[in-house]
Short mmCIF file of N, CA and C in Angstrom, two decimals:
data_model
loop_
_atom_site.label_atom_id
_atom_site.label_comp_id
_atom_site.label_asym_id
_atom_site.label_seq_id
_atom_site.Cartn_x
_atom_site.Cartn_y
_atom_site.Cartn_z
N MET A 189 -133.77 -29.98 27.00
CA MET A 189 -133.94 -28.59 27.36
C MET A 189 -133.82 -28.36 28.86
N ASN A 190 -134.04 -29.38 29.65
CA ASN A 190 -133.91 -29.20 31.10
C ASN A 190 -132.51 -28.75 31.49
N MET A 191 -131.51 -29.24 30.77
CA MET A 191 -130.14 -28.82 31.06
C MET A 191 -129.96 -27.33 30.75
N LEU A 192 -130.58 -26.85 29.70
CA LEU A 192 -130.49 -25.43 29.38
C LEU A 192 -131.07 -24.58 30.50
N ASN A 193 -132.18 -25.02 31.07
CA ASN A 193 -132.77 -24.28 32.18
C ASN A 193 -131.77 -24.16 33.32
N ARG A 194 -131.06 -25.25 33.60
CA ARG A 194 -130.09 -25.24 34.69
C ARG A 194 -128.85 -24.42 34.32
N TRP A 195 -128.34 -24.63 33.10
CA TRP A 195 -127.13 -23.93 32.69
C TRP A 195 -127.33 -22.42 32.59
N LEU A 196 -128.54 -21.98 32.19
CA LEU A 196 -128.80 -20.56 31.98
C LEU A 196 -129.61 -19.92 33.11
N GLY A 197 -130.14 -20.73 34.00
CA GLY A 197 -130.91 -20.18 35.11
C GLY A 197 -132.21 -19.52 34.69
N VAL A 198 -132.80 -19.98 33.60
CA VAL A 198 -134.06 -19.41 33.10
C VAL A 198 -135.06 -20.52 32.85
N GLY A 199 -136.33 -20.16 32.74
CA GLY A 199 -137.37 -21.11 32.38
C GLY A 199 -137.56 -21.13 30.88
N CYS A 200 -138.37 -22.06 30.42
CA CYS A 200 -138.62 -22.21 28.99
C CYS A 200 -139.17 -20.92 28.37
N ASP A 201 -139.94 -20.17 29.17
CA ASP A 201 -140.56 -18.95 28.65
C ASP A 201 -139.53 -17.85 28.34
N HIS A 202 -138.29 -18.06 28.72
CA HIS A 202 -137.25 -17.08 28.37
C HIS A 202 -137.07 -17.01 26.85
N CYS A 203 -137.16 -18.17 26.19
CA CYS A 203 -136.99 -18.24 24.73
C CYS A 203 -138.27 -18.56 23.98
N HIS A 204 -139.21 -19.23 24.65
CA HIS A 204 -140.41 -19.73 23.98
C HIS A 204 -141.66 -18.95 24.39
N VAL A 205 -142.61 -18.89 23.48
CA VAL A 205 -143.91 -18.26 23.71
C VAL A 205 -144.87 -19.36 24.14
N GLY A 206 -145.09 -19.46 25.45
CA GLY A 206 -145.97 -20.51 25.96
C GLY A 206 -145.54 -21.89 25.50
N ALA A 207 -146.50 -22.70 25.10
CA ALA A 207 -146.21 -24.06 24.63
C ALA A 207 -146.03 -24.10 23.11
N GLU A 208 -145.98 -22.94 22.49
CA GLU A 208 -145.82 -22.87 21.03
C GLU A 208 -144.32 -22.79 20.71
N TYR A 209 -143.65 -23.93 20.89
CA TYR A 209 -142.20 -23.99 20.77
C TYR A 209 -141.68 -23.68 19.37
N GLU A 210 -142.52 -23.81 18.37
CA GLU A 210 -142.08 -23.55 16.99
C GLU A 210 -141.98 -22.06 16.69
N LYS A 211 -142.61 -21.21 17.50
CA LYS A 211 -142.59 -19.77 17.24
C LYS A 211 -141.17 -19.21 17.39
N GLU A 212 -140.89 -18.22 16.57
CA GLU A 212 -139.58 -17.57 16.56
C GLU A 212 -139.71 -16.11 17.02
N ASP A 213 -140.66 -15.82 17.89
CA ASP A 213 -140.99 -14.45 18.27
C ASP A 213 -140.00 -13.77 19.21
N LYS A 214 -139.29 -14.52 20.00
CA LYS A 214 -138.45 -13.91 21.02
C LYS A 214 -136.99 -13.82 20.57
N PRO A 215 -136.38 -12.64 20.73
CA PRO A 215 -134.97 -12.47 20.36
C PRO A 215 -134.05 -13.45 21.11
N ALA A 216 -134.40 -13.81 22.32
CA ALA A 216 -133.57 -14.74 23.09
C ALA A 216 -133.44 -16.09 22.38
N LYS A 217 -134.46 -16.49 21.67
CA LYS A 217 -134.40 -17.77 20.95
C LYS A 217 -133.40 -17.68 19.80
N GLN A 218 -133.38 -16.55 19.11
CA GLN A 218 -132.42 -16.36 18.03
C GLN A 218 -130.99 -16.30 18.58
N THR A 219 -130.83 -15.64 19.71
CA THR A 219 -129.52 -15.58 20.35
C THR A 219 -129.06 -16.98 20.75
N ALA A 220 -129.96 -17.76 21.30
CA ALA A 220 -129.62 -19.13 21.70
C ALA A 220 -129.16 -19.95 20.51
N ARG A 221 -129.84 -19.81 19.39
CA ARG A 221 -129.44 -20.55 18.18
C ARG A 221 -128.01 -20.18 17.76
N LYS A 222 -127.69 -18.88 17.81
CA LYS A 222 -126.33 -18.43 17.46
C LYS A 222 -125.30 -18.97 18.46
N MET A 223 -125.68 -19.00 19.72
CA MET A 223 -124.77 -19.50 20.75
C MET A 223 -124.52 -20.99 20.58
N PHE A 224 -125.54 -21.76 20.22
CA PHE A 224 -125.36 -23.20 19.97
C PHE A 224 -124.34 -23.41 18.86
N LEU A 225 -124.45 -22.62 17.79
CA LEU A 225 -123.51 -22.73 16.68
C LEU A 225 -122.09 -22.37 17.12
N MET A 226 -121.98 -21.33 17.94
CA MET A 226 -120.68 -20.90 18.44
C MET A 226 -120.03 -22.00 19.29
N VAL A 227 -120.80 -22.58 20.21
CA VAL A 227 -120.27 -23.63 21.08
C VAL A 227 -119.85 -24.84 20.25
N ARG A 228 -120.65 -25.21 19.26
CA ARG A 228 -120.31 -26.34 18.39
C ARG A 228 -119.01 -26.06 17.64
N LYS A 229 -118.86 -24.84 17.11
CA LYS A 229 -117.66 -24.47 16.36
C LYS A 229 -116.42 -24.49 17.25
N ILE A 230 -116.53 -23.95 18.45
CA ILE A 230 -115.41 -23.99 19.40
C ILE A 230 -114.98 -25.43 19.64
N GLY A 231 -115.96 -26.30 19.86
CA GLY A 231 -115.66 -27.71 20.10
C GLY A 231 -114.99 -28.37 18.92
N GLU A 232 -115.56 -28.20 17.74
CA GLU A 232 -115.00 -28.84 16.55
C GLU A 232 -113.59 -28.34 16.24
N ASP A 233 -113.37 -27.03 16.40
CA ASP A 233 -112.08 -26.45 16.06
C ASP A 233 -110.99 -26.77 17.08
N ASN A 234 -111.38 -27.03 18.32
CA ASN A 234 -110.39 -27.17 19.37
C ASN A 234 -110.36 -28.51 20.10
N PHE A 235 -111.45 -29.25 20.07
CA PHE A 235 -111.52 -30.46 20.88
C PHE A 235 -111.96 -31.70 20.12
N GLY A 236 -112.20 -31.59 18.82
CA GLY A 236 -112.64 -32.75 18.04
C GLY A 236 -113.97 -33.29 18.54
N SER A 237 -114.05 -34.58 18.67
CA SER A 237 -115.32 -35.20 19.07
C SER A 237 -115.55 -35.16 20.58
N ASN A 238 -114.55 -34.73 21.34
CA ASN A 238 -114.67 -34.67 22.79
C ASN A 238 -114.80 -33.22 23.23
N ASN A 239 -115.96 -32.62 22.98
CA ASN A 239 -116.18 -31.21 23.25
C ASN A 239 -116.60 -30.98 24.71
N PRO A 240 -115.73 -30.39 25.53
CA PRO A 240 -116.09 -30.11 26.91
C PRO A 240 -116.85 -28.79 27.09
N VAL A 241 -117.03 -28.02 26.00
CA VAL A 241 -117.67 -26.71 26.09
C VAL A 241 -119.18 -26.85 26.04
N THR A 242 -119.87 -26.22 26.97
CA THR A 242 -121.33 -26.17 27.00
C THR A 242 -121.75 -24.75 27.37
N CYS A 243 -123.02 -24.51 27.46
CA CYS A 243 -123.54 -23.21 27.91
C CYS A 243 -123.02 -22.89 29.31
N TRP A 244 -122.89 -23.92 30.13
CA TRP A 244 -122.42 -23.76 31.52
C TRP A 244 -121.03 -23.16 31.57
N THR A 245 -120.21 -23.43 30.57
CA THR A 245 -118.83 -22.94 30.55
C THR A 245 -118.77 -21.44 30.82
N CYS A 246 -119.68 -20.68 30.25
CA CYS A 246 -119.69 -19.22 30.44
C CYS A 246 -120.82 -18.73 31.32
N HIS A 247 -121.97 -19.36 31.21
CA HIS A 247 -123.16 -18.83 31.88
C HIS A 247 -123.23 -19.16 33.37
N ARG A 248 -122.81 -20.32 33.77
CA ARG A 248 -122.80 -20.72 35.19
C ARG A 248 -124.13 -20.47 35.89
N GLY A 249 -125.21 -20.82 35.21
CA GLY A 249 -126.53 -20.70 35.81
C GLY A 249 -127.15 -19.32 35.76
N GLU A 250 -126.60 -18.44 34.96
CA GLU A 250 -127.10 -17.07 34.83
C GLU A 250 -127.45 -16.80 33.38
N ALA A 251 -128.50 -16.01 33.14
CA ALA A 251 -128.90 -15.69 31.76
C ALA A 251 -127.81 -14.91 31.03
N LYS A 252 -127.13 -14.03 31.74
CA LYS A 252 -126.04 -13.27 31.14
C LYS A 252 -124.73 -14.00 31.45
N PRO A 253 -123.88 -14.23 30.42
CA PRO A 253 -122.63 -14.95 30.67
C PRO A 253 -121.76 -14.27 31.72
N GLN A 254 -121.09 -15.08 32.49
CA GLN A 254 -120.16 -14.58 33.48
C GLN A 254 -118.89 -14.07 32.78
N SER A 255 -118.21 -13.17 33.42
CA SER A 255 -116.93 -12.69 32.88
C SER A 255 -115.95 -12.56 34.03
N LEU A 256 -114.69 -12.44 33.68
CA LEU A 256 -113.68 -12.28 34.70
C LEU A 256 -113.78 -10.90 35.31
N PRO A 257 -113.48 -10.77 36.60
CA PRO A 257 -113.49 -9.43 37.20
C PRO A 257 -112.36 -8.58 36.61
N PRO A 258 -112.54 -7.26 36.60
CA PRO A 258 -111.48 -6.39 36.07
C PRO A 258 -110.20 -6.56 36.89
N GLN A 259 -109.09 -6.41 36.22
CA GLN A 259 -107.80 -6.52 36.92
C GLN A 259 -107.27 -5.18 37.30
#
């Protein structure tokens, strides 16, 4: 999870309720679960066992994913 903190620029409390990691109370935790599945699918469909895609690919240390500037 330390890598997630770095990749997303947030602390554990962004997704978790205190030290009660099993709780599903925060919407951010549900979003993270969906994002994990998305990243895994992108990797499997495009890169096989050598998946270079991580949270960092889009987030770059920010809670909200980065996007390209308008053209």
